[in-house]
Coordinates of C-alpha atoms in Angstrom, one line a residue:
M1 CA 0.0 0.0 0.0
D2 CA 1.1 3.6 -0.5
K3 CA -0.3 7.0 0.2
N4 CA -2.0 7.2 -3.2
T5 CA -4.1 4.1 -2.6
K6 CA -7.6 5.0 -1.5
I7 CA -9.3 2.6 0.8
Y8 CA -12.9 3.0 2.0
I9 CA -13.5 1.0 5.2
T10 CA -17.1 0.5 6.3
G11 CA -17.6 0.0 10.1
G12 CA -14.4 1.9 10.8
S13 CA -15.3 2.5 14.4
G14 CA -15.9 -1.2 15.1
L15 CA -13.5 -4.0 16.3
V16 CA -12.4 -5.1 12.8
G17 CA -12.4 -1.6 11.2
R18 CA -10.3 0.1 13.9
N19 CA -7.8 -2.7 13.9
I20 CA -7.4 -2.5 10.2
I21 CA -7.0 1.3 10.3
E22 CA -4.3 0.8 13.0
N23 CA -2.3 -1.6 10.9
P24 CA 0.9 0.1 9.9
D25 CA 0.9 -1.2 6.3
I26 CA -2.7 0.0 5.7
A27 CA -2.2 3.3 7.7
E28 CA 0.2 4.4 4.9
S29 CA -2.8 4.6 2.5
C30 CA -5.4 7.3 2.1
I31 CA -8.1 5.9 4.4
F32 CA -11.8 6.8 4.4
A33 CA -13.8 5.6 7.3
P34 CA -16.9 7.8 7.9
S35 CA -18.9 7.2 11.1
H36 CA -22.5 6.2 11.1
S37 CA -23.5 9.8 11.9
D38 CA -21.6 10.9 8.7
L39 CA -22.9 8.1 6.4
D40 CA -25.9 5.9 7.0
L41 CA -25.2 2.6 5.3
L42 CA -29.0 1.9 5.3
D43 CA -29.4 4.8 2.9
Y44 CA -28.5 3.6 -0.6
N45 CA -28.4 7.0 -2.3
A46 CA -26.1 8.3 0.4
V47 CA -23.8 5.3 0.0
F48 CA -23.7 5.6 -3.8
A49 CA -23.0 9.4 -3.6
Y50 CA -20.2 8.9 -1.1
I51 CA -18.4 6.1 -3.1
K52 CA -18.9 8.1 -6.4
K53 CA -17.3 11.1 -4.7
I54 CA -14.2 9.5 -3.2
K55 CA -13.6 6.9 -6.0
P56 CA -11.8 4.3 -3.8
D57 CA -9.3 1.8 -5.1
F58 CA -10.5 -0.7 -2.5
I59 CA -13.6 -1.1 -0.3
I60 CA -13.3 -3.2 2.8
H61 CA -16.8 -4.0 4.1
T62 CA -16.7 -4.7 7.8
A63 CA -19.8 -2.9 9.0
G64 CA -22.7 -4.8 10.5
Q65 CA -25.1 -5.3 13.4
V66 CA -23.4 -7.7 15.7
G67 CA -24.1 -9.3 19.1
G68 CA -24.0 -12.4 21.2
I69 CA -26.4 -15.4 21.3
Q70 CA -29.1 -13.6 23.3
A71 CA -29.1 -10.5 21.2
N72 CA -29.4 -12.6 18.1
I73 CA -32.3 -14.5 19.5
D74 CA -34.1 -11.4 20.7
D75 CA -33.8 -9.4 17.4
A76 CA -33.5 -11.9 14.6
Y77 CA -35.4 -9.4 12.4
G78 CA -33.0 -6.6 13.0
F79 CA -29.9 -8.8 12.6
F80 CA -31.3 -10.0 9.3
T81 CA -32.7 -6.8 7.9
N82 CA -29.9 -4.4 8.8
N83 CA -27.0 -6.6 7.8
M84 CA -28.8 -7.5 4.5
I85 CA -29.6 -3.9 3.6
M86 CA -26.1 -2.6 4.5
G87 CA -24.4 -5.3 2.6
I88 CA -26.6 -4.8 -0.5
N89 CA -26.2 -1.1 -0.4
V90 CA -22.4 -1.2 -0.2
I91 CA -21.8 -3.9 -2.7
R92 CA -24.4 -2.6 -5.2
A93 CA -23.1 1.0 -4.9
A94 CA -19.5 -0.2 -5.4
K95 CA -20.5 -2.1 -8.6
E96 CA -22.5 0.9 -9.9
C97 CA -19.7 3.3 -9.2
G98 CA -17.1 1.1 -11.0
V99 CA -15.1 0.0 -8.0
T100 CA -13.4 -3.2 -9.1
R101 CA -11.9 -4.4 -5.8
V102 CA -14.0 -5.1 -2.8
L103 CA -13.1 -7.2 0.3
N104 CA -16.2 -8.4 2.0
L105 CA -16.0 -9.8 5.6
S106 CA -18.5 -12.6 6.2
S107 CA -18.9 -14.8 9.2
S108 CA -18.4 -18.4 10.2
C109 CA -22.1 -18.3 11.0
S110 CA -22.5 -18.8 7.3
Y111 CA -21.8 -22.5 7.7
P112 CA -24.5 -25.1 8.3
C113 CA -24.9 -26.0 12.0
E114 CA -24.6 -29.7 11.3
A115 CA -21.6 -29.5 9.0
P116 CA -18.6 -31.6 10.0
N117 CA -15.6 -29.8 11.4
P118 CA -13.2 -28.4 10.2
L119 CA -15.4 -26.3 8.0
T120 CA -14.4 -26.0 4.3
E121 CA -15.5 -23.2 2.0
D122 CA -17.5 -25.6 -0.2
M123 CA -19.8 -26.4 2.7
I124 CA -21.6 -23.0 2.4
F125 CA -25.2 -23.4 1.3
T126 CA -25.3 -27.1 2.0
G127 CA -27.5 -27.1 5.1
A128 CA -29.5 -25.2 7.7
F129 CA -28.0 -22.4 9.8
E130 CA -27.7 -22.4 13.6
P131 CA -31.1 -21.3 14.8
T132 CA -29.8 -18.9 17.5
N133 CA -28.2 -16.6 14.9
E134 CA -30.1 -17.6 11.7
G135 CA -31.1 -14.0 10.7
Y136 CA -27.5 -12.8 10.9
A137 CA -26.2 -15.8 9.1
I138 CA -28.7 -15.6 6.2
A139 CA -27.8 -12.0 5.6
K140 CA -24.0 -12.5 5.7
T141 CA -24.2 -15.5 3.4
A142 CA -26.4 -13.7 0.9
I143 CA -23.9 -10.9 0.6
L144 CA -21.1 -13.4 0.1
R145 CA -23.1 -14.9 -2.8
M146 CA -23.8 -11.4 -4.2
C147 CA -20.0 -10.8 -4.4
E148 CA -19.5 -14.1 -6.2
Y149 CA -22.2 -13.1 -8.7
I150 CA -20.4 -9.8 -9.5
S151 CA -17.0 -11.5 -9.8
G152 CA -18.4 -14.2 -12.1
Q153 CA -20.5 -12.0 -14.3
F154 CA -18.5 -8.8 -14.8
E155 CA -15.0 -8.9 -16.3
G156 CA -12.3 -7.1 -14.3
Y157 CA -14.4 -7.1 -11.0
H158 CA -12.8 -8.8 -8.1
Y159 CA -15.2 -9.0 -5.2
K160 CA -13.6 -11.3 -2.6
T161 CA -15.0 -12.6 0.7
I162 CA -13.0 -13.7 3.7
I163 CA -14.7 -15.8 6.4
P164 CA -12.9 -15.1 9.7
C165 CA -13.2 -17.2 12.7
N166 CA -14.6 -15.6 15.9
L167 CA -12.6 -12.4 16.8
Y168 CA -11.7 -10.4 19.9
G169 CA -9.3 -7.7 20.8
R170 CA -8.8 -4.0 21.3
Y171 CA -12.0 -2.0 20.5
D172 CA -14.3 -4.9 21.1
K173 CA -17.8 -4.4 22.5
F174 CA -18.1 -5.2 26.2
S175 CA -21.7 -4.2 26.8
P176 CA -24.0 -7.0 27.9
L177 CA -26.3 -6.6 24.9
K178 CA -23.7 -6.4 22.2
S179 CA -20.7 -8.4 23.3
H180 CA -19.5 -11.7 21.9
L181 CA -18.0 -14.5 24.1
I182 CA -14.6 -13.2 25.1
P183 CA -15.5 -9.6 25.9
A184 CA -18.5 -10.9 27.8
I185 CA -16.3 -13.2 29.8
I186 CA -13.8 -10.3 30.5
R187 CA -16.6 -8.1 31.8
K188 CA -18.1 -10.8 34.0
I189 CA -14.9 -11.9 35.5
H190 CA -13.6 -8.4 36.1
A191 CA -16.9 -7.6 37.8
A192 CA -16.6 -10.7 40.0
K193 CA -13.0 -9.8 40.9
V194 CA -13.8 -6.2 41.9
N195 CA -16.9 -7.1 43.8
N196 CA -15.4 -10.2 45.5
I197 CA -17.9 -12.6 44.0
S198 CA -16.8 -16.2 44.6
T199 CA -18.2 -17.8 41.4
V200 CA -18.9 -16.8 37.8
E201 CA -21.7 -18.5 35.8
I202 CA -21.1 -20.2 32.5
W203 CA -23.9 -20.8 30.0
G204 CA -24.2 -24.5 29.2
D205 CA -21.7 -27.1 30.1
G206 CA -18.8 -25.1 28.8
L207 CA -17.6 -27.9 26.5
S208 CA -18.6 -26.3 23.2
R209 CA -15.5 -25.4 21.2
R210 CA -14.7 -22.1 19.6
E211 CA -11.9 -20.7 17.4
F212 CA -11.0 -17.1 18.4
M213 CA -8.4 -14.9 16.6
Y214 CA -6.9 -11.7 17.9
A215 CA -8.3 -8.9 15.7
G216 CA -4.8 -7.4 15.2
D217 CA -3.7 -10.7 13.5
L218 CA -6.7 -10.4 11.2
A219 CA -5.7 -6.9 10.2
K220 CA -2.2 -8.1 9.4
I221 CA -3.7 -10.8 7.1
I222 CA -6.0 -8.3 5.4
A223 CA -3.0 -6.0 4.7
S224 CA -1.3 -9.0 3.0
I225 CA -4.4 -9.8 1.0
L226 CA -4.7 -6.3 -0.3
K227 CA -1.1 -6.5 -1.7
R228 CA -2.0 -9.7 -3.8
F229 CA -5.7 -9.2 -4.2
E230 CA -6.3 -10.6 -7.7
E231 CA -4.6 -14.0 -6.8
M232 CA -6.8 -14.6 -3.8
P233 CA -9.7 -17.1 -4.0
D234 CA -13.2 -15.5 -4.2
V235 CA -14.0 -17.0 -0.8
I236 CA -11.4 -18.0 1.8
N237 CA -11.5 -18.9 5.5
V238 CA -9.2 -17.0 7.8
G239 CA -8.5 -18.5 11.2
L240 CA -6.2 -20.4 13.5
G241 CA -6.9 -24.0 12.6
Y242 CA -7.4 -24.9 16.2
D243 CA -10.0 -24.2 18.9
H244 CA -10.6 -24.2 22.7
T245 CA -13.5 -25.0 24.9
I246 CA -15.6 -22.3 26.5
N247 CA -14.4 -23.4 29.9
E248 CA -10.8 -22.8 28.7
Y249 CA -11.6 -19.3 27.6
Y250 CA -13.0 -18.6 31.1
E251 CA -9.9 -20.0 32.7
T252 CA -7.6 -18.0 30.5
V253 CA -9.4 -14.7 31.2
A254 CA -9.5 -15.5 34.9
K255 CA -5.7 -15.9 34.9
A256 CA -5.2 -12.7 33.0
A257 CA -7.5 -10.8 35.4
G258 CA -6.0 -12.4 38.5
Y259 CA -9.4 -13.8 39.5
N260 CA -9.2 -16.8 41.9
G261 CA -12.9 -17.7 42.2
G262 CA -14.7 -20.7 40.7
F263 CA -17.3 -21.4 38.0
T264 CA -20.8 -22.7 37.9
H265 CA -22.7 -24.0 34.8
D266 CA -26.3 -23.1 33.9
L267 CA -27.4 -26.0 31.7
S268 CA -30.7 -24.2 30.9
K269 CA -29.0 -21.5 28.9
P270 CA -28.3 -21.8 25.1
A271 CA -24.7 -22.7 24.2
G272 CA -24.9 -22.5 20.4
M273 CA -23.1 -24.9 18.1
K274 CA -21.0 -27.6 19.7
Q275 CA -18.0 -26.7 17.5
K276 CA -17.2 -24.1 14.8
L277 CA -13.7 -24.7 13.5
L278 CA -12.5 -23.4 10.2
D279 CA -10.4 -25.4 7.7
I280 CA -7.6 -22.9 6.8
S281 CA -5.9 -25.0 4.1
K282 CA -6.3 -22.2 1.5
Q283 CA -4.9 -19.6 3.9
K284 CA -1.9 -21.8 4.7
E285 CA -1.2 -22.2 1.0
L286 CA -0.9 -18.5 0.7
G287 CA 1.5 -18.3 3.6
L288 CA -0.9 -16.3 5.8
E289 CA -1.0 -17.0 9.5
A290 CA -1.8 -15.6 12.9
H291 CA 0.9 -15.1 15.5
C292 CA -0.7 -13.9 18.7
S293 CA -1.3 -16.6 21.3
L294 CA -4.5 -16.8 23.3
E295 CA -2.8 -15.8 26.5
E296 CA -1.1 -12.7 24.8
G297 CA -4.3 -11.7 23.1
I298 CA -6.5 -12.0 26.1
K299 CA -4.0 -10.1 28.3
A300 CA -3.9 -7.2 25.8
T301 CA -7.7 -7.2 25.5
Y302 CA -8.1 -7.2 29.3
E303 CA -5.7 -4.3 29.6
Y304 CA -7.6 -2.4 27.0
F305 CA -10.8 -3.0 28.9
I306 CA -9.6 -1.8 32.3
N307 CA -7.4 1.1 31.0
E308 CA -8.9 2.4 27.8
Y309 CA -12.5 1.2 27.3
K310 CA -15.0 4.1 27.8
G311 CA -18.2 2.2 27.6
E312 CA -21.0 2.3 25.0

């Protein structure tokens, strides 16, 4: 990347967007990352006018309505509608404005809930989604397909989709209604520590397995992808290739926070899919990998939470 390369990043104030903007290779570029108050992605005409005005060389679409299991269950309509409309508006406006390089971020929720692990890219559209986040999953999968249609139908257009594993890190959302697993664990355990609470509750039995990548590592991989964009597959998983149990994430956060209490399990609460591990064979073939260990990543995220996080 150089200072003449113009990159428009949607969702620039979110976890992924801010880590991308912070990446030193991408920071050398001319970055456009308007906030929601400056550009409403639900307004197609506004999105079209903005893209037409700035004429970006790349668009990285990271924006979306996100949240944990309970938030998805409570507002399936919102998660479906808002993510679908935002995705269509950005991708359609990019195409109509002649932007030939778009990197769309999808989700591992796109995979069928009953698909065998590890999950390979050809499993998409082969089965039903996990019910607890179906609205979100349908929207993200539809935008993935929309990008494939454009790349396949229009010569010279390269609309790629990466499917990252679960993410965490600096700039994560820690509010109870919006947080994903690791920031939710950090908030719960920190509260237990400062309030001298002897036990922390875990939803389910804690044996479900999840793959979590530090968002800074994803940003590094995206920087590498932009440098060799045309050679990338249209759809590619990006992850670690290994996972941990929910119980292990609680234990790692407890260690980072210096919390010495115990844990209880509420078996009446939803726990989601038993496993969601990505096959990263394509990623490895391209020499792309994550380097931050779970302990290092959680320590950095916890320090961000207690020292820099201002709430939402």
